[in-house]
Amino acid sequence: MQQTLSIIKPDGVKKGVIGKIIDRFESNGLRVAAIKKVQLSSFDAQAFYGVHQQRSFFNDLVKFMTSGPVVVIVLEGENAVLKNRELMGSTNPKEAKTGTIRADFAESIDANAVHGSDCLENAKMEIEFFFSKREIC
Ligand code: IDP
Ligand code: MG
């Protein structure tokens, strides 16, 4: 059993597809262990995406992630980290496989509907970034 962090990004929230995205998780064996809607500050987004600080798209990413509320979710299930990445599809929605969340709900590499932890170690850190122990159940 693993836990991983998913974020429905501002584009997904604005489009009104929170329920449709969560349905993808629940229909594929991932349980919602924690959930909340959050307006990230620039400080929050810079800290969360700290690993990308040196990348050319960092400022745009921070701007986008603070452009509206996001929904932060802890998903739990067997092989949850990889399973969530598979359900999400490629970072660039134009390259994402048919039937993945990004293929179906995302417009561009910036506005790509969802975030998902890329490994178990980062999942732990990202979950701790957003949730206290008592919020995860
Ligand atoms: P991931 O979200 O699929 O794990 P990462 O490489 O970790 O992709 O990048 C984090 C986020 O940064 C992406 O989801 C996307 O929103 C943004 N991003 C990544 N590469 C680019 C790019 O080349 N241009 C603009 N935004 C990018
Ligand atoms: Mg990533």
Coordinates of C-alpha atoms and ligand atoms in Angstrom, one line a residue:
M1 CA 0.0 0.0 0.0
Q2 CA 1.4 3.4 -1.0
Q3 CA 0.3 7.0 -0.6
T4 CA 0.9 9.7 -3.2
L5 CA 0.1 13.4 -3.7
S6 CA -2.2 14.6 -6.5
I7 CA -3.0 18.3 -7.2
I8 CA -5.9 19.3 -9.4
K9 CA -4.3 22.5 -10.8
P10 CA -6.1 25.9 -11.3
D11 CA -7.1 25.0 -14.9
G12 CA -8.9 21.8 -13.8
V13 CA -10.6 23.6 -10.9
K14 CA -11.7 26.5 -13.2
K15 CA -13.1 24.0 -15.8
G16 CA -15.2 22.4 -13.2
V17 CA -13.7 18.9 -13.6
I18 CA -12.7 18.2 -10.0
G19 CA -15.3 15.4 -9.8
K20 CA -14.4 13.9 -13.1
I21 CA -10.8 13.8 -12.2
I22 CA -11.4 12.2 -8.8
D23 CA -13.6 9.6 -10.5
R24 CA -10.6 8.5 -12.6
F25 CA -8.8 7.8 -9.3
E26 CA -11.6 6.1 -7.5
S27 CA -12.5 4.0 -10.6
N28 CA -8.9 2.7 -10.8
G29 CA -8.4 1.5 -7.2
L30 CA -7.1 4.8 -5.7
R31 CA -8.8 5.9 -2.5
V32 CA -9.0 9.5 -1.3
A33 CA -7.2 9.5 2.1
A34 CA -7.2 13.4 2.4
I35 CA -8.5 16.3 0.4
K36 CA -8.7 20.1 0.5
K37 CA -9.0 23.2 -1.7
V38 CA -6.2 25.7 -1.3
Q39 CA -5.2 29.0 -2.7
L40 CA -1.4 28.8 -2.9
S41 CA 0.8 31.9 -2.3
S42 CA 3.9 32.5 -4.4
F43 CA 5.9 31.4 -1.4
D44 CA 4.0 28.1 -1.2
A45 CA 4.4 27.4 -5.0
Q46 CA 8.1 28.3 -5.0
A47 CA 8.7 26.0 -2.0
F48 CA 6.6 23.1 -3.4
Y49 CA 8.4 23.3 -6.8
G50 CA 11.8 24.0 -5.4
V51 CA 13.4 21.2 -7.4
H52 CA 12.5 23.2 -10.6
Q53 CA 14.0 26.5 -9.4
Q54 CA 16.7 26.6 -12.1
R55 CA 14.4 25.7 -14.9
S56 CA 13.4 28.3 -17.5
F57 CA 9.7 27.7 -16.9
F58 CA 9.9 28.1 -13.1
N59 CA 8.4 31.6 -12.9
D60 CA 5.6 30.8 -15.3
L61 CA 4.9 27.6 -13.2
V62 CA 4.7 29.6 -10.0
K63 CA 2.4 32.2 -11.7
F64 CA 0.2 29.5 -13.0
M65 CA -0.1 27.5 -9.8
T66 CA -1.1 30.7 -7.9
S67 CA -3.6 31.8 -10.6
G68 CA -6.5 30.2 -8.8
P69 CA -7.4 27.6 -6.1
V70 CA -6.1 24.0 -6.4
V71 CA -7.4 20.8 -4.9
V72 CA -4.8 18.8 -3.0
I73 CA -5.4 15.1 -2.5
V74 CA -3.7 12.2 -0.8
L75 CA -4.3 9.1 -2.9
E76 CA -3.9 5.6 -1.3
G77 CA -3.7 2.2 -3.0
E78 CA -1.5 -0.5 -4.3
N79 CA 1.4 0.9 -6.3
A80 CA -0.3 4.4 -5.9
V81 CA 2.7 6.5 -7.1
L82 CA 3.1 4.8 -10.5
K83 CA -0.7 4.2 -10.9
N84 CA -1.4 7.9 -10.5
R85 CA 1.4 8.8 -13.0
E86 CA -0.2 6.4 -15.5
L87 CA -3.7 7.8 -15.0
M88 CA -2.2 11.4 -15.4
G89 CA -0.4 10.8 -18.7
S90 CA 2.6 12.7 -20.1
T91 CA 3.5 16.1 -18.9
N92 CA 2.7 17.5 -22.3
P93 CA -1.0 16.8 -22.9
K94 CA -0.3 16.6 -26.7
E95 CA 1.9 13.5 -26.0
A96 CA -0.4 12.0 -23.4
K97 CA -2.1 8.7 -24.2
T98 CA -5.8 8.6 -25.0
G99 CA -8.0 8.2 -21.9
T100 CA -5.4 9.8 -19.5
I101 CA -6.4 12.7 -17.4
R102 CA -4.1 15.1 -19.2
A103 CA -5.2 13.9 -22.7
D104 CA -8.9 14.5 -21.7
F105 CA -8.8 17.6 -19.5
A106 CA -5.6 19.5 -20.2
E107 CA -4.7 22.2 -22.8
S108 CA -1.0 22.8 -22.7
I109 CA 2.3 21.8 -20.9
D110 CA 1.7 24.7 -18.5
A111 CA -2.0 24.2 -17.9
N112 CA -1.9 20.4 -17.6
A113 CA -4.7 19.7 -15.1
V114 CA -2.8 17.7 -12.5
H115 CA 0.3 17.2 -10.5
G116 CA 1.4 13.8 -9.2
S117 CA 4.4 12.8 -7.1
D118 CA 7.1 11.1 -9.2
C119 CA 8.5 8.7 -6.6
L120 CA 7.7 7.4 -3.1
E121 CA 10.2 9.6 -1.4
N122 CA 8.9 12.7 -3.0
A123 CA 5.3 11.6 -2.3
K124 CA 6.1 11.5 1.5
M125 CA 7.6 15.0 1.4
E126 CA 4.8 16.4 -0.7
I127 CA 2.1 14.9 1.5
E128 CA 3.8 16.4 4.6
F129 CA 4.0 19.8 2.8
F130 CA 0.2 20.0 2.7
F131 CA -1.3 17.7 5.3
S132 CA -1.0 17.1 9.0
K133 CA -1.2 13.5 10.2
R134 CA -4.8 13.9 11.5
E135 CA -6.1 15.0 8.1
I136 CA -5.0 11.7 6.5
C137 CA -7.4 8.9 7.2
Ligands
IDP1 P1 5.2 16.5 -14.2 O1 4.2 17.4 -13.7 O2 4.7 15.6 -15.3 O3 5.9 15.7 -13.1 P2 7.7 18.0 -14.3 O4 8.8 17.8 -15.2 O5 7.9 17.6 -12.9 O6 6.4 17.3 -14.9 O7 7.3 19.6 -14.3 C1 6.5 20.2 -13.4 C2 5.5 21.1 -14.1 O8 6.2 22.2 -14.7 C3 4.7 20.4 -15.2 O9 3.6 19.7 -14.8 C4 4.3 21.6 -16.1 O10 3.2 22.2 -15.6 C5 5.5 22.5 -15.9 N1 6.5 22.3 -17.0 C6 7.3 21.3 -17.2 N2 8.0 21.4 -18.3 C7 7.6 22.6 -18.8 C8 8.0 23.3 -20.0 O11 8.9 22.9 -20.8 N3 7.4 24.5 -20.2 C9 6.4 25.0 -19.4 N4 6.0 24.3 -18.3 C10 6.6 23.2 -18.0
MG2 MG 7.1 16.3 -11.5

